PDB file of C-alpha atoms and ligand atoms in Angstrom:
ATOM      1  CA  MET A1113     -46.226 -12.206  21.247  1.00 45.00           C
ATOM      2  CA  ILE A1114     -47.956  -9.159  19.959  1.00 54.00           C
ATOM      3  CA  PRO A1115     -48.215  -6.329  22.475  1.00 58.00           C
ATOM      4  CA  VAL A1116     -51.848  -5.773  23.332  1.00 60.00           C
ATOM      5  CA  LYS A1117     -53.083  -2.553  21.870  1.00 73.00           C
ATOM      6  CA  ASN A1118     -55.682  -0.262  23.344  1.00 82.00           C
ATOM      7  CA  ASN A1119     -58.874   0.881  21.733  1.00 85.00           C
ATOM      8  CA  TYR A1120     -57.384   4.157  20.516  1.00 88.00           C
ATOM      9  CA  GLN A1121     -54.765   2.221  18.627  1.00 91.00           C
ATOM     10  CA  PHE A1122     -57.420   0.024  17.074  1.00 93.00           C
ATOM     11  CA  GLU A1123     -59.335   3.132  16.041  1.00 94.00           C
ATOM     12  CA  ASP A1124     -56.149   4.484  14.467  1.00 93.00           C
ATOM     13  CA  MET A1125     -55.678   1.244  12.572  1.00 92.00           C
ATOM     14  CA  LEU A1126     -59.170   1.435  11.123  1.00 95.00           C
ATOM     15  CA  ASP A1127     -58.581   5.090  10.206  1.00 95.00           C
ATOM     16  CA  LYS A1128     -55.320   4.217   8.538  1.00 92.00           C
ATOM     17  CA  HIS A1129     -57.057   1.613   6.411  1.00 93.00           C
ATOM     18  CA  GLN A1130     -59.955   3.954   5.599  1.00 94.00           C
ATOM     19  CA  LEU A1131     -62.428   1.794   7.457  1.00 96.00           C
ATOM     20  CA  LYS A1132     -65.314   3.183   9.442  1.00 96.00           C
ATOM     21  CA  LYS A1133     -64.822   2.763  13.175  1.00 96.00           C
ATOM     22  CA  THR A1134     -67.727   0.494  14.028  1.00 96.00           C
ATOM     23  CA  ALA A1135     -68.072  -1.253  17.382  1.00 95.00           C
ATOM     24  CA  PRO A1136     -68.065  -4.788  15.888  1.00 96.00           C
ATOM     25  CA  ARG A1137     -64.853  -4.074  13.932  1.00 96.00           C
ATOM     26  CA  LEU A1138     -63.154  -2.748  17.044  1.00 95.00           C
ATOM     27  CA  ARG A1139     -64.230  -5.793  19.036  1.00 95.00           C
ATOM     28  CA  VAL A1140     -62.980  -8.244  16.425  1.00 96.00           C
ATOM     29  CA  LEU A1141     -59.643  -6.413  16.274  1.00 94.00           C
ATOM     30  CA  SER A1142     -59.139  -6.400  20.017  1.00 93.00           C
ATOM     31  CA  MET A1143     -60.124 -10.061  20.254  1.00 93.00           C
ATOM     32  CA  MET A1144     -57.643 -11.053  17.557  1.00 94.00           C
ATOM     33  CA  TYR A1145     -54.848  -9.036  19.117  1.00 92.00           C
ATOM     34  CA  SER A1146     -55.475 -10.548  22.523  1.00 91.00           C
ATOM     35  CA  LYS A1147     -54.805 -14.089  21.296  1.00 91.00           C
ATOM     36  CA  ASN A1148     -51.519 -15.686  20.363  1.00 91.00           C
ATOM     37  CA  THR A1149     -53.238 -18.103  18.015  1.00 96.00           C
ATOM     38  CA  ALA A1150     -55.277 -17.649  14.886  1.00 97.00           C
ATOM     39  CA  THR A1151     -59.064 -17.316  15.223  1.00 96.00           C
ATOM     40  CA  SER A1152     -61.771 -18.848  13.064  1.00 96.00           C
ATOM     41  CA  GLN A1153     -65.154 -17.364  12.337  1.00 96.00           C
ATOM     42  CA  PRO A1154     -66.864 -20.027  14.524  1.00 94.00           C
ATOM     43  CA  ASP A1155     -64.514 -19.016  17.398  1.00 93.00           C
ATOM     44  CA  LEU A1156     -65.643 -15.438  17.007  1.00 95.00           C
ATOM     45  CA  GLU A1157     -69.303 -16.437  16.788  1.00 95.00           C
ATOM     46  CA  ASN A1158     -68.960 -18.270  20.081  1.00 93.00           C
ATOM     47  CA  VAL A1159     -67.827 -15.209  21.967  1.00 91.00           C
ATOM     48  CA  MET A1160     -69.687 -12.499  20.073  1.00 92.00           C
ATOM     49  CA  HIS A1161     -73.269 -13.694  20.046  1.00 90.00           C
ATOM     50  CA  ASP A1162     -74.630 -10.253  19.338  1.00 92.00           C
ATOM     51  CA  ILE A1163     -72.773  -9.842  16.050  1.00 95.00           C
ATOM     52  CA  ASP A1164     -74.471 -11.749  13.257  1.00 94.00           C
ATOM     53  CA  ARG A1165     -72.672 -14.131  10.932  1.00 95.00           C
ATOM     54  CA  VAL A1166     -72.852 -11.991   7.848  1.00 96.00           C
ATOM     55  CA  THR A1167     -71.356  -9.029   9.684  1.00 96.00           C
ATOM     56  CA  LEU A1168     -68.528 -11.175  11.035  1.00 97.00           C
ATOM     57  CA  TYR A1169     -67.892 -12.640   7.609  1.00 97.00           C
ATOM     58  CA  ARG A1170     -67.684  -9.162   6.085  1.00 97.00           C
ATOM     59  CA  ILE A1171     -65.393  -7.891   8.818  1.00 98.00           C
ATOM     60  CA  LEU A1172     -62.967 -10.781   8.314  1.00 97.00           C
ATOM     61  CA  ASN A1173     -63.060 -10.313   4.569  1.00 97.00           C
ATOM     62  CA  VAL A1174     -62.409  -6.612   4.631  1.00 97.00           C
ATOM     63  CA  PHE A1175     -59.623  -6.979   7.226  1.00 97.00           C
ATOM     64  CA  GLU A1176     -57.962  -9.586   5.048  1.00 96.00           C
ATOM     65  CA  GLU A1177     -58.330  -7.413   1.972  1.00 96.00           C
ATOM     66  CA  LYS A1178     -56.796  -4.445   3.754  1.00 96.00           C
ATOM     67  CA  GLY A1179     -53.778  -6.386   4.964  1.00 95.00           C
ATOM     68  CA  ILE A1180     -54.693  -6.376   8.673  1.00 96.00           C
ATOM     69  CA  ILE A1181     -55.136 -10.129   9.070  1.00 96.00           C
ATOM     70  CA  HIS A1182     -54.120 -13.136   6.977  1.00 96.00           C
ATOM     71  CA  LYS A1183     -55.856 -16.426   6.380  1.00 95.00           C
ATOM     72  CA  VAL A1184     -54.432 -19.751   7.440  1.00 95.00           C
ATOM     73  CA  PHE A1185     -56.172 -23.133   7.485  1.00 94.00           C
ATOM     74  CA  ASP A1186     -56.324 -25.438  10.487  1.00 94.00           C
ATOM     75  CA  LEU A1187     -56.079 -29.228  10.270  1.00 93.00           C
ATOM     76  CA  ASP A1188     -59.822 -29.531   9.631  1.00 93.00           C
ATOM     77  CA  GLY A1189     -59.545 -27.157   6.694  1.00 93.00           C
ATOM     78  CA  THR A1190     -61.369 -24.367   8.526  1.00 94.00           C
ATOM     79  CA  ALA A1191     -60.187 -20.874   7.666  1.00 96.00           C
ATOM     80  CA  ASN A1192     -58.503 -19.133  10.587  1.00 97.00           C
ATOM     81  CA  TYR A1193     -57.263 -15.586  10.675  1.00 97.00           C
ATOM     82  CA  ALA A1194     -54.193 -14.159  12.347  1.00 96.00           C
ATOM     83  CA  VAL A1195     -52.968 -10.621  12.799  1.00 95.00           C
ATOM     84  CA  CYS A1196     -50.401  -9.557  10.194  1.00 94.00           C
ATOM     85  CA  HIS A1197     -46.920  -8.856  11.463  1.00 86.00           C
ATOM     86  CA  SER A1198     -45.322  -7.900   8.232  1.00 80.00           C
ATOM     87  CA  ASP A1199     -46.186  -4.589   6.662  1.00 83.00           C
ATOM     88  CA  CYS A1200     -48.977  -6.006   4.611  1.00 91.00           C
ATOM     89  CA  GLU A1201     -50.741  -3.783   2.153  1.00 90.00           C
ATOM     90  CA  ALA A1202     -54.210  -3.979   0.698  1.00 90.00           C
ATOM     91  CA  ASN A1203     -54.480  -7.138  -1.374  1.00 87.00           C
ATOM     92  CA  HIS A1204     -50.820  -7.816  -0.937  1.00 89.00           C
ATOM     93  CA  HIS A1205     -49.710  -9.847   2.037  1.00 90.00           C
ATOM     94  CA  HIS A1206     -46.135 -10.604   3.022  1.00 88.00           C
ATOM     95  CA  ASP A1207     -46.808 -13.158   5.710  1.00 90.00           C
ATOM     96  CA  GLU A1208     -44.108 -15.515   4.637  1.00 89.00           C
ATOM     97  CA  HIS A1209     -43.685 -17.453   7.834  1.00 94.00           C
ATOM     98  CA  VAL A1210     -44.208 -21.020   8.953  1.00 96.00           C
ATOM     99  CA  HIS A1211     -47.476 -21.920  10.695  1.00 97.00           C
ATOM    100  CA  PHE A1212     -47.865 -24.513  13.394  1.00 97.00           C
ATOM    101  CA  ASN A1213     -51.045 -26.602  13.659  1.00 97.00           C
ATOM    102  CA  CYS A1214     -51.567 -28.299  17.004  1.00 97.00           C
ATOM    103  CA  THR A1215     -53.122 -31.737  16.629  1.00 96.00           C
ATOM    104  CA  VAL A1216     -54.638 -31.594  20.135  1.00 95.00           C
ATOM    105  CA  CYS A1217     -56.107 -28.122  20.684  1.00 94.00           C
ATOM    106  CA  LYS A1218     -56.359 -27.506  16.906  1.00 94.00           C
ATOM    107  CA  ASN A1219     -54.971 -24.033  17.363  1.00 96.00           C
ATOM    108  CA  VAL A1220     -52.923 -22.446  14.606  1.00 97.00           C
ATOM    109  CA  TYR A1221     -49.856 -20.447  15.591  1.00 97.00           C
ATOM    110  CA  CYS A1222     -47.919 -17.965  13.466  1.00 96.00           C
ATOM    111  CA  LEU A1223     -44.201 -18.616  13.795  1.00 96.00           C
ATOM    112  CA  ASN A1224     -43.316 -15.132  12.672  1.00 92.00           C
ATOM    113  CA  GLU A1225     -39.620 -15.562  13.287  1.00 92.00           C
ATOM    114  CA  LEU A1226     -39.434 -18.535  10.902  1.00 93.00           C
ATOM    115  CA  SER A1227     -39.474 -17.274   7.372  1.00 91.00           C
ATOM    116  CA  LEU A1228     -40.184 -19.543   4.472  1.00 90.00           C
ATOM    117  CA  PRO A1229     -37.351 -20.956   2.432  1.00 89.00           C
ATOM    118  CA  SER A1230     -37.273 -19.733  -1.115  1.00 87.00           C
ATOM    119  CA  ILE A1231     -38.089 -22.373  -3.645  1.00 88.00           C
ATOM    120  CA  THR A1232     -37.777 -22.488  -7.381  1.00 91.00           C
ATOM    121  CA  LEU A1233     -40.634 -24.177  -9.143  1.00 94.00           C
ATOM    122  CA  PRO A1234     -40.166 -26.100 -12.365  1.00 96.00           C
ATOM    123  CA  ALA A1235     -40.378 -23.998 -15.505  1.00 96.00           C
ATOM    124  CA  GLY A1236     -43.904 -23.142 -16.506  1.00 96.00           C
ATOM    125  CA  PHE A1237     -45.334 -22.956 -12.978  1.00 96.00           C
ATOM    126  CA  LYS A1238     -46.252 -19.509 -11.810  1.00 91.00           C
ATOM    127  CA  PRO A1239     -46.623 -19.406  -8.012  1.00 85.00           C
ATOM    128  CA  GLU A1240     -49.197 -17.178  -6.390  1.00 83.00           C
ATOM    129  CA  SER A1241     -48.853 -18.447  -2.881  1.00 82.00           C
ATOM    130  CA  PHE A1242     -46.681 -20.799  -0.940  1.00 84.00           C
ATOM    131  CA  THR A1243     -47.457 -22.172   2.499  1.00 87.00           C
ATOM    132  CA  LEU A1244     -45.526 -24.311   4.869  1.00 92.00           C
ATOM    133  CA  TYR A1245     -46.851 -25.639   8.120  1.00 94.00           C
ATOM    134  CA  ALA A1246     -45.681 -27.944  10.818  1.00 96.00           C
ATOM    135  CA  SER A1247     -48.090 -29.952  12.940  1.00 97.00           C
ATOM    136  CA  GLY A1248     -47.769 -31.631  16.300  1.00 97.00           C
ATOM    137  CA  LEU A1249     -48.056 -30.559  19.922  1.00 97.00           C
ATOM    138  CA  CYS A1250     -48.016 -26.895  20.839  1.00 97.00           C
ATOM    139  CA  PRO A1251     -46.120 -25.927  24.034  1.00 96.00           C
ATOM    140  CA  LYS A1252     -49.360 -25.847  26.067  1.00 95.00           C
ATOM    141  CA  CYS A1253     -50.536 -29.303  24.984  1.00 96.00           C
ATOM    142  CA  ASP A1254     -47.053 -30.742  25.274  1.00 94.00           C
ATOM    143  CA  LYS A1255     -46.920 -29.603  28.902  1.00 92.00           C
ATOM    144  CA  LYS A1256     -50.282 -31.192  29.687  1.00 87.00           C
ATOM    145  CA  ASN A1257     -49.072 -34.365  28.056  1.00 79.00           C
ATOM    146  CA  SER A1258     -45.950 -34.663  30.151  1.00 79.00           C
ATOM    147  CA  VAL A1259     -47.759 -33.948  33.439  1.00 71.00           C
ATOM    148  CA  LYS A1260     -49.925 -37.052  33.076  1.00 62.00           C
TER     149      LYS A1260
HETATM  150 ZN1   ZN B1455     -50.566 -10.067   5.937  1.00 67.41          ZN
HETATM  151 ZN1   ZN B1456     -52.203 -27.367  21.462  1.00 67.41          ZN
HETATM  152 ZN1   ZN B1457     -49.368 -16.288  10.132  1.00 67.41          ZN
END
């Protein structure tokens, strides 16, 4: 779990990445840090009615570009975003960990402690990204399942 940061820390983060400290950016940051799962743009739209789509889209894009959040797809192929744990830099992410996609709640979890195995591709293939995800029941859904 990521320790919840306070607003001053979020302001510092934006400063550090040379981003203007706007209220919507701060809200998106604090929302993403408060969750232990990845968040999609529709998730954000549902809780932040006053921020328009285009603004949200731009915020997610610039955060990803700056190395604050990384993109991961859920089982429906929707882009979700999770806070970066590794020291990611602008346009250069190091989030080489396994992701878990829950088939019930559809949440995507970063398994930060599970790093990806290194693979060697056949000659001639030049990798730019490599993802590995597991799917099944997350601890929350598994608990609900066994209570029944
Ligand atoms: Zn990253
Ligand atoms: Zn679940
Ligand atoms: Zn991740």
